[in-house]
Amino acid sequence: MTYAMKMQEERKEGREEGREEMQREMAIEMLRDKKPIQEIMRYTKLTEAKIQQIAQENKLI
Protein backbone atom coordinates (compact mmCIF):
# COMPACT_ATOMS: atom_id res chain seq x y z
CA MET A 1 0.00 0.00 0.00
CA THR A 2 1.40 3.35 -0.97
CA TYR A 3 1.55 6.33 1.37
CA ALA A 4 -1.16 8.12 -0.67
CA MET A 5 -3.45 5.09 -0.46
CA LYS A 6 -2.90 4.86 3.29
CA MET A 7 -3.73 8.55 3.74
CA GLN A 8 -6.85 8.21 1.60
CA GLU A 9 -8.03 5.26 3.69
CA GLU A 10 -7.40 7.14 6.93
CA ARG A 11 -9.40 10.13 5.66
CA LYS A 12 -12.26 7.80 4.76
CA GLU A 13 -12.18 6.26 8.23
CA GLY A 14 -12.18 9.75 9.76
CA ARG A 15 -15.23 10.77 7.74
CA GLU A 16 -17.05 7.60 8.81
CA GLU A 17 -16.22 8.24 12.47
CA GLY A 18 -17.45 11.82 12.14
CA ARG A 19 -20.68 10.67 10.51
CA GLU A 20 -21.27 8.11 13.26
CA GLU A 21 -20.66 10.73 15.95
CA MET A 22 -23.10 13.12 14.26
CA GLN A 23 -25.77 10.38 14.10
CA ARG A 24 -25.22 9.61 17.78
CA GLU A 25 -25.45 13.27 18.83
CA MET A 26 -28.60 13.76 16.77
CA ALA A 27 -30.19 10.69 18.35
CA ILE A 28 -29.37 11.98 21.84
CA GLU A 29 -30.94 15.36 21.12
CA MET A 30 -34.04 13.76 19.62
CA LEU A 31 -34.36 11.41 22.61
CA ARG A 32 -34.12 14.41 24.95
CA ASP A 33 -36.90 16.06 22.93
CA LYS A 34 -39.01 12.88 23.38
CA LYS A 35 -39.20 12.18 19.64
CA PRO A 36 -40.59 8.76 18.65
CA ILE A 37 -38.04 6.01 17.95
CA GLN A 38 -39.34 5.63 14.38
CA GLU A 39 -38.64 9.29 13.68
CA ILE A 40 -35.15 9.04 15.16
CA MET A 41 -34.49 5.98 13.00
CA ARG A 42 -35.63 7.82 9.89
CA TYR A 43 -33.42 10.86 10.43
CA THR A 44 -30.31 9.20 11.87
CA LYS A 45 -30.38 5.94 9.88
CA LEU A 46 -29.59 4.12 13.15
CA THR A 47 -31.25 0.87 14.12
CA GLU A 48 -33.79 0.70 16.90
CA ALA A 49 -31.36 -1.42 18.93
CA LYS A 50 -28.59 1.18 18.54
CA ILE A 51 -30.95 3.99 19.57
CA GLN A 52 -32.04 2.01 22.63
CA GLN A 53 -28.37 1.44 23.49
CA ILE A 54 -27.59 5.16 23.16
CA ALA A 55 -30.63 6.00 25.30
CA GLN A 56 -29.53 3.61 28.05
CA GLU A 57 -25.92 4.83 27.97
CA ASN A 58 -27.13 8.41 28.40
CA LYS A 59 -29.85 7.53 30.94
CA LEU A 60 -32.56 8.87 28.65
CA ILE A 61 -35.01 6.01 29.19
Tab-separated table of C-alpha atoms in Angstrom:
chain	number	residue	atom	x	y	z
A	1	MET	CA	0.000	0.000	0.000
A	2	THR	CA	1.405	3.353	-0.966
A	3	TYR	CA	1.545	6.331	1.366
A	4	ALA	CA	-1.160	8.115	-0.666
A	5	MET	CA	-3.451	5.090	-0.457
A	6	LYS	CA	-2.899	4.857	3.293
A	7	MET	CA	-3.725	8.554	3.741
A	8	GLN	CA	-6.854	8.212	1.597
A	9	GLU	CA	-8.028	5.260	3.695
A	10	GLU	CA	-7.404	7.143	6.933
A	11	ARG	CA	-9.403	10.135	5.662
A	12	LYS	CA	-12.256	7.803	4.756
A	13	GLU	CA	-12.184	6.263	8.231
A	14	GLY	CA	-12.178	9.747	9.763
A	15	ARG	CA	-15.230	10.768	7.744
A	16	GLU	CA	-17.052	7.597	8.813
A	17	GLU	CA	-16.218	8.241	12.468
A	18	GLY	CA	-17.453	11.819	12.140
A	19	ARG	CA	-20.680	10.670	10.507
A	20	GLU	CA	-21.273	8.109	13.260
A	21	GLU	CA	-20.662	10.726	15.952
A	22	MET	CA	-23.102	13.118	14.260
A	23	GLN	CA	-25.769	10.381	14.102
A	24	ARG	CA	-25.220	9.612	17.775
A	25	GLU	CA	-25.454	13.274	18.827
A	26	MET	CA	-28.603	13.764	16.766
A	27	ALA	CA	-30.192	10.692	18.345
A	28	ILE	CA	-29.371	11.977	21.841
A	29	GLU	CA	-30.937	15.358	21.121
A	30	MET	CA	-34.038	13.757	19.620
A	31	LEU	CA	-34.359	11.409	22.611
A	32	ARG	CA	-34.125	14.411	24.953
A	33	ASP	CA	-36.902	16.061	22.929
A	34	LYS	CA	-39.008	12.881	23.384
A	35	LYS	CA	-39.199	12.175	19.640
A	36	PRO	CA	-40.589	8.756	18.646
A	37	ILE	CA	-38.044	6.009	17.946
A	38	GLN	CA	-39.338	5.625	14.378
A	39	GLU	CA	-38.643	9.293	13.683
A	40	ILE	CA	-35.148	9.041	15.165
A	41	MET	CA	-34.486	5.978	13.000
A	42	ARG	CA	-35.628	7.824	9.894
A	43	TYR	CA	-33.419	10.864	10.434
A	44	THR	CA	-30.306	9.203	11.875
A	45	LYS	CA	-30.381	5.943	9.885
A	46	LEU	CA	-29.587	4.119	13.146
A	47	THR	CA	-31.254	0.865	14.118
A	48	GLU	CA	-33.793	0.698	16.896
A	49	ALA	CA	-31.359	-1.419	18.930
A	50	LYS	CA	-28.592	1.178	18.539
A	51	ILE	CA	-30.953	3.993	19.566
A	52	GLN	CA	-32.041	2.006	22.628
A	53	GLN	CA	-28.371	1.437	23.493
A	54	ILE	CA	-27.593	5.160	23.158
A	55	ALA	CA	-30.630	5.997	25.303
A	56	GLN	CA	-29.530	3.607	28.052
A	57	GLU	CA	-25.922	4.827	27.975
A	58	ASN	CA	-27.131	8.408	28.397
A	59	LYS	CA	-29.849	7.533	30.935
A	60	LEU	CA	-32.561	8.872	28.647
A	61	ILE	CA	-35.006	6.007	29.194
